[in-house]
mmCIF file of N, CA and C in Angstrom:
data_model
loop_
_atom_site.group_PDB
_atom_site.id
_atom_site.type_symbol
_atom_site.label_atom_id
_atom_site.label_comp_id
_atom_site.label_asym_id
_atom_site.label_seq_id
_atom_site.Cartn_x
_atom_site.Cartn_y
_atom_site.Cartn_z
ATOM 1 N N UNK Q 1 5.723 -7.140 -43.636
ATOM 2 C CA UNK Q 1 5.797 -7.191 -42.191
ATOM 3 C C UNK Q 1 6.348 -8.545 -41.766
ATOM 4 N N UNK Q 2 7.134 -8.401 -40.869
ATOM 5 C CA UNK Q 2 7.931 -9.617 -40.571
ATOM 6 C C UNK Q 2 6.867 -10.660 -39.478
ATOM 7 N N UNK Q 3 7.241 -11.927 -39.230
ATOM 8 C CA UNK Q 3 6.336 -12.292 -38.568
ATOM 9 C C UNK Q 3 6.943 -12.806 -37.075
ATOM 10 N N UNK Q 4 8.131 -11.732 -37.000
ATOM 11 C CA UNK Q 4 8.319 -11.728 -35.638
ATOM 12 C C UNK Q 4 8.665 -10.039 -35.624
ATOM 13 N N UNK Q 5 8.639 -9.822 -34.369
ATOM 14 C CA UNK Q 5 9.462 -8.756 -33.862
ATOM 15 C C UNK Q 5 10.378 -8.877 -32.539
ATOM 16 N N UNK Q 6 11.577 -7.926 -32.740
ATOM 17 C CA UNK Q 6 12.695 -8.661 -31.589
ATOM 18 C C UNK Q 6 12.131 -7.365 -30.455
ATOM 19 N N UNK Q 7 12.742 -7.735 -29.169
ATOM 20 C CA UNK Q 7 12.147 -6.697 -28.066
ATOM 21 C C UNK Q 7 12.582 -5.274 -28.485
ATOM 22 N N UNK Q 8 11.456 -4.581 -28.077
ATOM 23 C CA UNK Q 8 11.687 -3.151 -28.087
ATOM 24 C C UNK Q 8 12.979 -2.679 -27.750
ATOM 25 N N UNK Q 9 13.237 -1.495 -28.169
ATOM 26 C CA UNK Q 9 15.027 -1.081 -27.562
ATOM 27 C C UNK Q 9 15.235 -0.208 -26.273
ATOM 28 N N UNK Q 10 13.653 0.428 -26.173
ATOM 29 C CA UNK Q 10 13.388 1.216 -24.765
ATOM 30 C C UNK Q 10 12.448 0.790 -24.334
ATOM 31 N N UNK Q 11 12.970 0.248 -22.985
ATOM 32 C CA UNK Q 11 11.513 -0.356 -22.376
ATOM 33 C C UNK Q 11 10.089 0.996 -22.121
ATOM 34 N N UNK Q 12 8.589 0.515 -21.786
ATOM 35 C CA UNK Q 12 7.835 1.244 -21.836
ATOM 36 C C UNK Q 12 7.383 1.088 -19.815
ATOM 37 N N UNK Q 13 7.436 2.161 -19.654
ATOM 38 C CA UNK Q 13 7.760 2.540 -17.804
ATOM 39 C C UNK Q 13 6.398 2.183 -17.689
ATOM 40 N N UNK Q 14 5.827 1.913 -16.775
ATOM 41 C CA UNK Q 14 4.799 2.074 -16.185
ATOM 42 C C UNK Q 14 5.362 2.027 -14.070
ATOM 43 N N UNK Q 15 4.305 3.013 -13.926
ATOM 44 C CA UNK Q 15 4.902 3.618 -12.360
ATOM 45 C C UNK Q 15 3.413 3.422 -11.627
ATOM 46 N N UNK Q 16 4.117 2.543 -10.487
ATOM 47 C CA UNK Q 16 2.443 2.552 -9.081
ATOM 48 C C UNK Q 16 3.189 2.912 -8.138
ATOM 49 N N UNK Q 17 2.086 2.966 -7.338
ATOM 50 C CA UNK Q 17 2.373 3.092 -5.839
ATOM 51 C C UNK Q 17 1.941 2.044 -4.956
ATOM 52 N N UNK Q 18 2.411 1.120 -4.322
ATOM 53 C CA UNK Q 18 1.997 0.155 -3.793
ATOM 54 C C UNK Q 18 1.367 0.217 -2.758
ATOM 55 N N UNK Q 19 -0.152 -0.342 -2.138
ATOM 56 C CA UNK Q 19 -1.291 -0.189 -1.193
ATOM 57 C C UNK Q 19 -1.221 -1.076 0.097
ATOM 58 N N UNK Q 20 -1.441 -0.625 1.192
ATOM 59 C CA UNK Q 20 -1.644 -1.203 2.169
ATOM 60 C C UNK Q 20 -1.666 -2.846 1.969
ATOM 61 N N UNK Q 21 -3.182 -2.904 1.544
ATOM 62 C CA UNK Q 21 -3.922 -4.386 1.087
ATOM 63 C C UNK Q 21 -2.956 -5.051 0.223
ATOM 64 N N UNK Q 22 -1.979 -4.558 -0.294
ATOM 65 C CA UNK Q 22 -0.994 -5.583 -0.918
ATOM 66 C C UNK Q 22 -0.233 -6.472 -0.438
ATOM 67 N N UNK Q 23 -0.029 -5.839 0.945
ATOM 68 C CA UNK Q 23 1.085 -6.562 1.822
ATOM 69 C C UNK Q 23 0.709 -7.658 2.396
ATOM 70 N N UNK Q 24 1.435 -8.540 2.734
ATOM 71 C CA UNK Q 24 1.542 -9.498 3.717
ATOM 72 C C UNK Q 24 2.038 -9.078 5.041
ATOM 73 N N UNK Q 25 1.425 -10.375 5.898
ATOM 74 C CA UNK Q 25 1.558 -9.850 7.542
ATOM 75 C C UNK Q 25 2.941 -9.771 7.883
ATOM 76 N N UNK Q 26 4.196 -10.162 7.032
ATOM 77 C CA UNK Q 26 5.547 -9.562 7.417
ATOM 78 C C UNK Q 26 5.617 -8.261 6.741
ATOM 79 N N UNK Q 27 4.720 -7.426 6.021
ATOM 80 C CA UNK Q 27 5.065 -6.099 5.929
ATOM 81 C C UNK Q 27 5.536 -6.022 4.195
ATOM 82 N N UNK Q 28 5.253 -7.067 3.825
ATOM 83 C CA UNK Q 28 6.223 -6.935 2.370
ATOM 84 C C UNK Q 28 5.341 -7.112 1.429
ATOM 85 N N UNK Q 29 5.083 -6.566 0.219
ATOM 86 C CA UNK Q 29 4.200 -7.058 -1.061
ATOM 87 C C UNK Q 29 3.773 -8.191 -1.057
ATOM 88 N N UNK Q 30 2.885 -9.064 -0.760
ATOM 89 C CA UNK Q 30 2.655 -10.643 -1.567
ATOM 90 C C UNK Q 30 3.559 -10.794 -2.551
ATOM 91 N N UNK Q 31 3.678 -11.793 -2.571
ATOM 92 C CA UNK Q 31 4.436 -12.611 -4.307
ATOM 93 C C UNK Q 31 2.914 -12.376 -5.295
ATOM 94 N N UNK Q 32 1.938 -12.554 -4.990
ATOM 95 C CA UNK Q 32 1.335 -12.956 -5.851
ATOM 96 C C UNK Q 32 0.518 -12.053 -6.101
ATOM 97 N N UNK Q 33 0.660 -10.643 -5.624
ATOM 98 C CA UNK Q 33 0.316 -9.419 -5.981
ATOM 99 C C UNK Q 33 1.170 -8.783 -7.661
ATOM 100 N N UNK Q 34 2.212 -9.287 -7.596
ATOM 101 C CA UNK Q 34 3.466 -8.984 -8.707
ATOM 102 C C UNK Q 34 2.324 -9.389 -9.891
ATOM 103 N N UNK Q 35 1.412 -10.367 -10.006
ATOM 104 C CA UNK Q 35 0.985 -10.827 -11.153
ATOM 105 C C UNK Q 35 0.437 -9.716 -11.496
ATOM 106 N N UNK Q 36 -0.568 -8.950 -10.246
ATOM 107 C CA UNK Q 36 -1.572 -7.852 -10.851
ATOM 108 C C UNK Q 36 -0.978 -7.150 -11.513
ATOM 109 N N UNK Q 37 0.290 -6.833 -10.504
ATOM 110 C CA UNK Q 37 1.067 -5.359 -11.379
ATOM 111 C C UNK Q 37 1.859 -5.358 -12.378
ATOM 112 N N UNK Q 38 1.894 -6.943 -13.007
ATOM 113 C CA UNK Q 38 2.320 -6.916 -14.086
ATOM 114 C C UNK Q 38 1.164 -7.093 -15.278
ATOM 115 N N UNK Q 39 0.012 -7.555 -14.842
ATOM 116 C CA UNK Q 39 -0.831 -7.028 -15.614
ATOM 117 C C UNK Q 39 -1.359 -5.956 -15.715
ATOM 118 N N UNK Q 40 -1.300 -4.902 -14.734
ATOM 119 C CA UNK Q 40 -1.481 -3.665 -15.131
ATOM 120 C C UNK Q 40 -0.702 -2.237 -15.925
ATOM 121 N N UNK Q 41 0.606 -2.961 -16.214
ATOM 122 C CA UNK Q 41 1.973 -2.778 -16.781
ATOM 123 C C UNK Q 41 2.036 -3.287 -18.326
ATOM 124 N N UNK Q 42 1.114 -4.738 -18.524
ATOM 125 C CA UNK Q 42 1.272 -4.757 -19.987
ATOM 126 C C UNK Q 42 -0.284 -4.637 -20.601
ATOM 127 N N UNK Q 43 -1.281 -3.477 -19.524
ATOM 128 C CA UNK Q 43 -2.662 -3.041 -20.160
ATOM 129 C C UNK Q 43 -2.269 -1.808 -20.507
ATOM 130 N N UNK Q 44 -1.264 -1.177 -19.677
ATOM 131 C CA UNK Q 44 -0.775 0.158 -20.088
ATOM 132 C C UNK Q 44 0.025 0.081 -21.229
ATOM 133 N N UNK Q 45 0.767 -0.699 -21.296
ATOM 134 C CA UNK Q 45 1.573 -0.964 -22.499
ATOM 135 C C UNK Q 45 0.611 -0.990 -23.670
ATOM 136 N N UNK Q 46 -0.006 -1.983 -23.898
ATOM 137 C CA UNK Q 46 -0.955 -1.664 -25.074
ATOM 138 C C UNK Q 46 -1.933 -0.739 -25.087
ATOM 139 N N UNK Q 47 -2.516 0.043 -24.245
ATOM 140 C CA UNK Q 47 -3.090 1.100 -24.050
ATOM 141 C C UNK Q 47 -2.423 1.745 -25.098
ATOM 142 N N UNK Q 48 -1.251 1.872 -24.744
ATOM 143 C CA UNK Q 48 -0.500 3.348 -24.713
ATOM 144 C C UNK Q 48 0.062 2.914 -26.624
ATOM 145 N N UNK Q 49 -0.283 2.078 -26.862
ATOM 146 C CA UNK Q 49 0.174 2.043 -28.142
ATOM 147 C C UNK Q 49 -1.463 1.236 -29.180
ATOM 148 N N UNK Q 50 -2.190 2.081 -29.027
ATOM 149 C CA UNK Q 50 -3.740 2.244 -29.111
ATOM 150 C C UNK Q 50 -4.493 0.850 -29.384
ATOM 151 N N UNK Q 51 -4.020 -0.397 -28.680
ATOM 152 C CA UNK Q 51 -4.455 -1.509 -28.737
ATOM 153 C C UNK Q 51 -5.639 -1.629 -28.077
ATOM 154 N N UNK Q 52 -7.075 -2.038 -28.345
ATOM 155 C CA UNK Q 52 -8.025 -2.219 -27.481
ATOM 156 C C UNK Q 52 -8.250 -3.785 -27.751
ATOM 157 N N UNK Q 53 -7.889 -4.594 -26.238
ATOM 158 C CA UNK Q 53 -8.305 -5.742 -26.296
ATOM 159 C C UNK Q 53 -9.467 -6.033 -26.444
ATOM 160 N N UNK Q 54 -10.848 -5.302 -25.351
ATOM 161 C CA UNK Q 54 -11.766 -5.291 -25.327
ATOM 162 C C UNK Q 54 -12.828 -5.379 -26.433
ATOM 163 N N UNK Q 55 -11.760 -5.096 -27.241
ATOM 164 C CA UNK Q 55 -12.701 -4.766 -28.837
ATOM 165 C C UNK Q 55 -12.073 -5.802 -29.345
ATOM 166 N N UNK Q 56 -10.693 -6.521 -28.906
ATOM 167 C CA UNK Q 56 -10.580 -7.873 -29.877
ATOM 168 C C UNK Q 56 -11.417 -8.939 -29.174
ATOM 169 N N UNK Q 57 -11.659 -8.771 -27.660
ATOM 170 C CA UNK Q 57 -12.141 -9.938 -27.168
ATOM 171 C C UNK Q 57 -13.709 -9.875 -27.146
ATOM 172 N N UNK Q 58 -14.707 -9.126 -27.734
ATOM 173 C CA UNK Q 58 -15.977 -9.022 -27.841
ATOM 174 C C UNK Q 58 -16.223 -8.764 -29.673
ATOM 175 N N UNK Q 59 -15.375 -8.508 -29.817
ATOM 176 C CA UNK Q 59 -15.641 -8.133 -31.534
ATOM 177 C C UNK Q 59 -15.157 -9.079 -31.952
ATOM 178 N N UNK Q 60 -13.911 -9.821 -32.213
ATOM 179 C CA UNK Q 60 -12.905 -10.564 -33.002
ATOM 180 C C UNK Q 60 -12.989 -11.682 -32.353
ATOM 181 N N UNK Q 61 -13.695 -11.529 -30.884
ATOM 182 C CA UNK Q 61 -13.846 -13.296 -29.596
ATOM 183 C C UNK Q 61 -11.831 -13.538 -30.260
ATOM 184 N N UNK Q 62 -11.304 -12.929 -30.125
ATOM 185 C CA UNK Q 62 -9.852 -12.977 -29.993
ATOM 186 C C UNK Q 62 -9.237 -12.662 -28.014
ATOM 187 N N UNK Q 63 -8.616 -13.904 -27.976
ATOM 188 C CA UNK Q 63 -7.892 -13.685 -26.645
ATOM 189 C C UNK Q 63 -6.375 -13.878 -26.367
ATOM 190 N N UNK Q 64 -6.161 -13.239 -25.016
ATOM 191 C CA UNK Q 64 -4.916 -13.435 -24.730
ATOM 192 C C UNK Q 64 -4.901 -14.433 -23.492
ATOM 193 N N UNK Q 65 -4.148 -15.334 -23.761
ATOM 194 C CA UNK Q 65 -3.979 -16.051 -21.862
ATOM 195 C C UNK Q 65 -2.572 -16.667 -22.283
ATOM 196 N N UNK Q 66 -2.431 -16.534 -20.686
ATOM 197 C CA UNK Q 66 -0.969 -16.333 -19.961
ATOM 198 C C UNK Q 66 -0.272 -17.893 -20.224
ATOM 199 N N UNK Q 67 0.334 -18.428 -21.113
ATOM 200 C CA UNK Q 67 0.818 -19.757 -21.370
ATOM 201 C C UNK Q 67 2.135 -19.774 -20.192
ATOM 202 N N UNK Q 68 2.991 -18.741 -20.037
ATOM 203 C CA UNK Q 68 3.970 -19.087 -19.189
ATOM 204 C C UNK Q 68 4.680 -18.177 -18.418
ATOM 205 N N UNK Q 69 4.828 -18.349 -17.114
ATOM 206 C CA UNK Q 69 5.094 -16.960 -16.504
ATOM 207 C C UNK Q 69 6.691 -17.368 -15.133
ATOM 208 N N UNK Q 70 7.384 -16.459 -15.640
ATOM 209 C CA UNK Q 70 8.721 -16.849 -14.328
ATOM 210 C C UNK Q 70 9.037 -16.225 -13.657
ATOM 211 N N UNK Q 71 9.131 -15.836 -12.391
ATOM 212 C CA UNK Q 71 9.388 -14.732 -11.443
ATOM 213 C C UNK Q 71 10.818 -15.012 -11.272
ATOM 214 N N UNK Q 72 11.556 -13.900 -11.026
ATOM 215 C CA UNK Q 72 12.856 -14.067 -9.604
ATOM 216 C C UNK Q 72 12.505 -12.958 -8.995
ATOM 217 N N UNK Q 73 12.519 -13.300 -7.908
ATOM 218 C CA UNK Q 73 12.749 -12.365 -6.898
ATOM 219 C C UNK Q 73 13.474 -12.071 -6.004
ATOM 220 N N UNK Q 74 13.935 -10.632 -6.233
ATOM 221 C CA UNK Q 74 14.944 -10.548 -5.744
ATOM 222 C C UNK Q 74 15.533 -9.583 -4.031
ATOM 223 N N UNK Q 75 14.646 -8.625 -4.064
ATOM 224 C CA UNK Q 75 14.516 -7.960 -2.960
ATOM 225 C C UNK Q 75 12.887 -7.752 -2.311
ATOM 226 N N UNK Q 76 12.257 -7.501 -1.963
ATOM 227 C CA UNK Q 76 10.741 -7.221 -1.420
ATOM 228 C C UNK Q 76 10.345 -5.801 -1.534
ATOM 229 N N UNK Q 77 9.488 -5.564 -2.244
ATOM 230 C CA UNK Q 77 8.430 -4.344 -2.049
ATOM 231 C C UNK Q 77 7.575 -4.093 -0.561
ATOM 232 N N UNK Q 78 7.724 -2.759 -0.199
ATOM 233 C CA UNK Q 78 7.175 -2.325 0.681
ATOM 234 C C UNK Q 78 5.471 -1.058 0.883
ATOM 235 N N UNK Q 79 4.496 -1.479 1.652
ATOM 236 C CA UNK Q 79 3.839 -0.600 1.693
ATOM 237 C C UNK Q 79 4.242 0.907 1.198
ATOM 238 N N UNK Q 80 3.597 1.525 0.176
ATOM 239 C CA UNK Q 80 3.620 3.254 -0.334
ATOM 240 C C UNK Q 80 5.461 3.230 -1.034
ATOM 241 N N UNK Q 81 5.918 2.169 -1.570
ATOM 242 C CA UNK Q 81 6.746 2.046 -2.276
ATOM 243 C C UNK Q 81 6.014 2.544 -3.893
ATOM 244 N N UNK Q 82 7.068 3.760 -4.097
ATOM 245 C CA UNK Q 82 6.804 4.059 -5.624
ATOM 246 C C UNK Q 82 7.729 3.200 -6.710
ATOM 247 N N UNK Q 83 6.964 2.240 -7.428
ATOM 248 C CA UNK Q 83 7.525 1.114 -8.648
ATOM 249 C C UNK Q 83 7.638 1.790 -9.721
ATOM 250 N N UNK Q 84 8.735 1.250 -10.410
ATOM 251 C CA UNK Q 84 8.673 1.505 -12.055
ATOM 252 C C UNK Q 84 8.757 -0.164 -12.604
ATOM 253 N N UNK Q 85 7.629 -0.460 -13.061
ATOM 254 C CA UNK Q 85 7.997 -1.239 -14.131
ATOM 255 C C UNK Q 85 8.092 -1.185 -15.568
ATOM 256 N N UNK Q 86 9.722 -1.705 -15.739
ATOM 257 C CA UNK Q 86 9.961 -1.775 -17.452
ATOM 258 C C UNK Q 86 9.303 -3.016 -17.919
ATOM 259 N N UNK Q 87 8.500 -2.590 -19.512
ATOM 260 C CA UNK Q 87 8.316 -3.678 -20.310
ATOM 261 C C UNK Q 87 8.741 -3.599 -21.342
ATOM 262 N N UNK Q 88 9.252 -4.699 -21.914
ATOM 263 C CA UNK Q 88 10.221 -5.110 -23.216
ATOM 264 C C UNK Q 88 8.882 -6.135 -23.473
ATOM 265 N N UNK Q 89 8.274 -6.003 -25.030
ATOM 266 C CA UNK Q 89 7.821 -7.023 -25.663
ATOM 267 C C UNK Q 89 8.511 -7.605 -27.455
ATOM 268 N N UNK Q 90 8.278 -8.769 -27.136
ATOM 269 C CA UNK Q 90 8.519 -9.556 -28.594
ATOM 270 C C UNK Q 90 7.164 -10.401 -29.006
ATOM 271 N N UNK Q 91 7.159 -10.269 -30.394
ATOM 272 C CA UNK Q 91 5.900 -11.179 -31.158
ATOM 273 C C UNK Q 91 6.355 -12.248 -31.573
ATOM 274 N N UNK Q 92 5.771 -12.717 -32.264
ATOM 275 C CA UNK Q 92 5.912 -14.326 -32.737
ATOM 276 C C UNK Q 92 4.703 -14.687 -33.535
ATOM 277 N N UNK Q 93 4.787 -15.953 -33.797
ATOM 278 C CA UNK Q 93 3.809 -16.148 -34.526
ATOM 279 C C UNK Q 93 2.232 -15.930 -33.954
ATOM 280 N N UNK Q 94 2.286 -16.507 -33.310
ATOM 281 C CA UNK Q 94 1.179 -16.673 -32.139
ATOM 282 C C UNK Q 94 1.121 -16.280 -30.473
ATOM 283 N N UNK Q 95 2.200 -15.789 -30.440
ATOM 284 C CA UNK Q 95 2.358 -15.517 -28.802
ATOM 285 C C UNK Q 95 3.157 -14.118 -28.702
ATOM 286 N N UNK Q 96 3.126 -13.430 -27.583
ATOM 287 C CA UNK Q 96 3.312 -12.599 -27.139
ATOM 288 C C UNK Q 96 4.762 -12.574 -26.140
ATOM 289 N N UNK Q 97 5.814 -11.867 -25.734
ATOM 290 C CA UNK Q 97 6.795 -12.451 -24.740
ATOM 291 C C UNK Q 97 7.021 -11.212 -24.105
ATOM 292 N N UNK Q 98 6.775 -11.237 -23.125
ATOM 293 C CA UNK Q 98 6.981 -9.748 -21.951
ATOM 294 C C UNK Q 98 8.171 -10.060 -21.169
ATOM 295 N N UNK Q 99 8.844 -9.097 -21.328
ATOM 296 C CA UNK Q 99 10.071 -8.829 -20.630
ATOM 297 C C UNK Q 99 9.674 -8.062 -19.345
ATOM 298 N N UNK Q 100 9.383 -8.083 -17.788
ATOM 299 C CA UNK Q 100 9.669 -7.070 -17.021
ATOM 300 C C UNK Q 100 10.391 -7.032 -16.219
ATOM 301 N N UNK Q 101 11.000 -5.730 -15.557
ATOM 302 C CA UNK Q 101 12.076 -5.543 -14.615
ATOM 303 C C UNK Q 101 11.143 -4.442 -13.919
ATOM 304 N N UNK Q 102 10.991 -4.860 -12.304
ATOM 305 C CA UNK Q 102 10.737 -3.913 -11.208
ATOM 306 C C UNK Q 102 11.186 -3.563 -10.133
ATOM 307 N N UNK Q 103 11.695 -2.357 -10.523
ATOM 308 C CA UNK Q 103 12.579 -1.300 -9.726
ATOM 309 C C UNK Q 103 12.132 -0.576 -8.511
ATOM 310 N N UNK Q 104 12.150 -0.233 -7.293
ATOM 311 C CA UNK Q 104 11.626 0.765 -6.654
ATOM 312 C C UNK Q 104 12.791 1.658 -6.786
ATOM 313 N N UNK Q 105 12.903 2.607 -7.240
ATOM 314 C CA UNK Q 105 14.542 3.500 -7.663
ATOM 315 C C UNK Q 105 15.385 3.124 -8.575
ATOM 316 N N UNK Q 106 16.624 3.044 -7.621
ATOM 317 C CA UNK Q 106 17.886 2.035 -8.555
ATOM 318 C C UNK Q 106 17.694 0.807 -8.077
ATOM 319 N N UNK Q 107 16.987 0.141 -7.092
ATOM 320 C CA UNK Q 107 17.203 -1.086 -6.928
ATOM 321 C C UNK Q 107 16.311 -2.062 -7.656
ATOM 322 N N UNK Q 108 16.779 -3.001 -8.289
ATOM 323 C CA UNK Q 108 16.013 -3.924 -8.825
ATOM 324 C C UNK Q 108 15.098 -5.143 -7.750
ATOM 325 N N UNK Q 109 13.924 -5.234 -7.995
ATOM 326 C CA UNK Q 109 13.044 -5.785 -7.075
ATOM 327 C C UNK Q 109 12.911 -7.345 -7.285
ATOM 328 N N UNK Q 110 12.592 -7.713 -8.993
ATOM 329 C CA UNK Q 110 11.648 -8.604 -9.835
ATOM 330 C C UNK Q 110 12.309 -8.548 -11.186
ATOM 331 N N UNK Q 111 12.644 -9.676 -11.829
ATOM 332 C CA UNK Q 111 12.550 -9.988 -13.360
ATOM 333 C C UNK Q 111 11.589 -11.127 -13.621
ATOM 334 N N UNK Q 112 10.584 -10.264 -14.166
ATOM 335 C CA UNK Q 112 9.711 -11.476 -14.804
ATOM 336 C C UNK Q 112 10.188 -11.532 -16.520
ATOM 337 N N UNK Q 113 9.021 -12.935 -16.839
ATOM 338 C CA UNK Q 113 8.932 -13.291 -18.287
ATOM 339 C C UNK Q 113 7.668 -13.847 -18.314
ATOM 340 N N UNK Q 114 6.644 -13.337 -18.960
ATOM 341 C CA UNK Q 114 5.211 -13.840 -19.470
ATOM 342 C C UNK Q 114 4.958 -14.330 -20.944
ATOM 343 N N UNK Q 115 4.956 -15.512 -21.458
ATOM 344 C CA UNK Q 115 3.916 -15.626 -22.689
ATOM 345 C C UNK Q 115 2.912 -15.475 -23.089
ATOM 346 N N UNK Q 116 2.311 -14.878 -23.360
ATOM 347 C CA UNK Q 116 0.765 -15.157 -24.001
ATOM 348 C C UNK Q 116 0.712 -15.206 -25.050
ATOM 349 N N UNK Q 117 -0.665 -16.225 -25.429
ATOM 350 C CA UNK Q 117 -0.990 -17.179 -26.676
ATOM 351 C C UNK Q 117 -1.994 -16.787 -27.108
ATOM 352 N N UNK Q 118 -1.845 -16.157 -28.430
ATOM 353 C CA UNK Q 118 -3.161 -15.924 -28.919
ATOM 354 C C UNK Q 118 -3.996 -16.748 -29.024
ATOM 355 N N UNK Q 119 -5.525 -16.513 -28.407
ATOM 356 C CA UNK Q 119 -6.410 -18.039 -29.182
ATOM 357 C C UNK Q 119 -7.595 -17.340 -29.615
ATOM 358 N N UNK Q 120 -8.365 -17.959 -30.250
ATOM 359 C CA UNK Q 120 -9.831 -18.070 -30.609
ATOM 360 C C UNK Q 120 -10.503 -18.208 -29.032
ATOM 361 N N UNK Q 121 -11.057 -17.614 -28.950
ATOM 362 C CA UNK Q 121 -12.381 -17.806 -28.058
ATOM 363 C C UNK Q 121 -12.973 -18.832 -28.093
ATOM 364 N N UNK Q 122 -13.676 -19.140 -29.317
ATOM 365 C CA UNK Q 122 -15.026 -20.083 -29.239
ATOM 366 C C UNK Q 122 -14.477 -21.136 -29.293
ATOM 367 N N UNK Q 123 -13.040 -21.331 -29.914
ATOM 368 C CA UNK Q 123 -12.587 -22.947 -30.331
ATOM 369 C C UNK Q 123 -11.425 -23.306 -29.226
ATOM 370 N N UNK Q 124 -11.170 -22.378 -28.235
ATOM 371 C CA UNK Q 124 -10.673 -21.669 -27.222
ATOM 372 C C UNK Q 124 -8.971 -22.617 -28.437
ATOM 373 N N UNK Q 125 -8.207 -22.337 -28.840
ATOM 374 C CA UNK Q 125 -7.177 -22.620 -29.820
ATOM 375 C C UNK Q 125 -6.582 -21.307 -29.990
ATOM 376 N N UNK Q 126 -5.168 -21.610 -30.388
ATOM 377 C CA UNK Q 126 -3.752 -20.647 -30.240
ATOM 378 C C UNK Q 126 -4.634 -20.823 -31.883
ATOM 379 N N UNK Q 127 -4.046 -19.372 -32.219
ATOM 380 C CA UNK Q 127 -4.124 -18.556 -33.863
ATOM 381 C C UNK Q 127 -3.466 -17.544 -33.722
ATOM 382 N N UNK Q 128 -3.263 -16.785 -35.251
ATOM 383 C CA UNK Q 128 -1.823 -15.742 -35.330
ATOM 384 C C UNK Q 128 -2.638 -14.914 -34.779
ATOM 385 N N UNK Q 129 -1.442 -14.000 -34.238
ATOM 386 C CA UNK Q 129 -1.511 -12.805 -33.876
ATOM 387 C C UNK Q 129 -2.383 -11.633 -34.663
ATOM 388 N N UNK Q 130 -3.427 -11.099 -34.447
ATOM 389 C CA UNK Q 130 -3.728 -10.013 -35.491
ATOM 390 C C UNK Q 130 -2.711 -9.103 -35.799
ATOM 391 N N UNK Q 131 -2.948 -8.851 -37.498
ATOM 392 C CA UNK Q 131 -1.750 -7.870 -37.778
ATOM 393 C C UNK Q 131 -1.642 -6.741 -37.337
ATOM 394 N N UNK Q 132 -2.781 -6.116 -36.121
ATOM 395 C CA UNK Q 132 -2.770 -4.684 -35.860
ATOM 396 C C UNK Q 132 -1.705 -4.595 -34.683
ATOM 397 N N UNK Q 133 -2.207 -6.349 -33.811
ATOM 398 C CA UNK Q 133 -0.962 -5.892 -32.773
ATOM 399 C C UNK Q 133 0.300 -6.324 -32.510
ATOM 400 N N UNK Q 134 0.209 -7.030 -33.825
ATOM 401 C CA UNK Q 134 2.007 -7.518 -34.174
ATOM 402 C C UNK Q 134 3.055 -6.035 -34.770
ATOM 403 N N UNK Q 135 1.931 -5.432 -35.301
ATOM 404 C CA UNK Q 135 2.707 -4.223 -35.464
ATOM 405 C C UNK Q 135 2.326 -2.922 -34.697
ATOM 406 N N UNK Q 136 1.625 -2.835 -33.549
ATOM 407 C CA UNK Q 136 1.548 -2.315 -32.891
ATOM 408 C C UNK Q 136 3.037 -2.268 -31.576
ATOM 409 N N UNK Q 137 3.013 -3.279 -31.933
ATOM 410 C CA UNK Q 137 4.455 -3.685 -30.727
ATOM 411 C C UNK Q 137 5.963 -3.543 -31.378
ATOM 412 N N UNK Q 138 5.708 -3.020 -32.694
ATOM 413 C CA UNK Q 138 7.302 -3.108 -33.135
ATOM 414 C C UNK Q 138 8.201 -2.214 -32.417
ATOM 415 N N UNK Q 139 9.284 -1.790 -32.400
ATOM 416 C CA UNK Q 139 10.121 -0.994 -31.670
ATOM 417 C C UNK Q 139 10.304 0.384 -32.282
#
């Protein structure tokens, strides 16, 4: 097993519908709503490829946190707007690299980029990746 993997070749969709309470008083998504829904985009992602964090972060005290995150933004989300977000991931030794692009249709909304760093819990310290979800993420 290699001790990287390059991004997936088809991104993995995840689709919301965006809520009232998301918006800001000009009518448009928060900026800082994008974080949720990109964390709820790469829980589905590993969901969907039978990763249980919950069981690394209470069993293994293995964690993930967010070392680096870049927005552009490019157009604004609107109240009861249906999203697709694509995720593209790559491994590494120790970190994680999320690719997303959010679409409402054909139009592109958002390109993010997230790191996350594997660490130890107790020694709160970056360590490798477990081998279940370095190869859980291959393409």
């Amino acid at each position: 097993m290699s001790a990287s993997t390059s991004p997936s070749a088809a991104p993995h969709v995840y689709r919301l519908r965006t809520g009232y309470g998301d918006t800001d008083q000009s009518g448009v998504i928060h900026h800082a709503v994008y974080m949720r829904y990109l964390e709820d985009a790469r829980a589905d992602y590993l969901r969907q490829r039978g990763l249980d964090f919950a069981a690394l972060e209470h069993g293994q005290r293995i964690g993930m946190a967010v070392a680096r995150a870049t927005m552009r933004f490019l157009r604004p989300a609107r109240f009861d707007d249906l999203l697709d977000i694509e995720v593209r991931v790559e491994t590494q030794r120790a970190t994680m690299l999320f690719d997303y692009r959010v679409l409402c249709g054909d139009v592109l909304l958002l390109e993010a980029q997230l790191t996350l760093a594997c660490i130890d819990l107790e020694k709160m310290r970056a360590i490798r990746l477990p081998p279940e979800v370095a190869l859980a993420c291959r393409p």
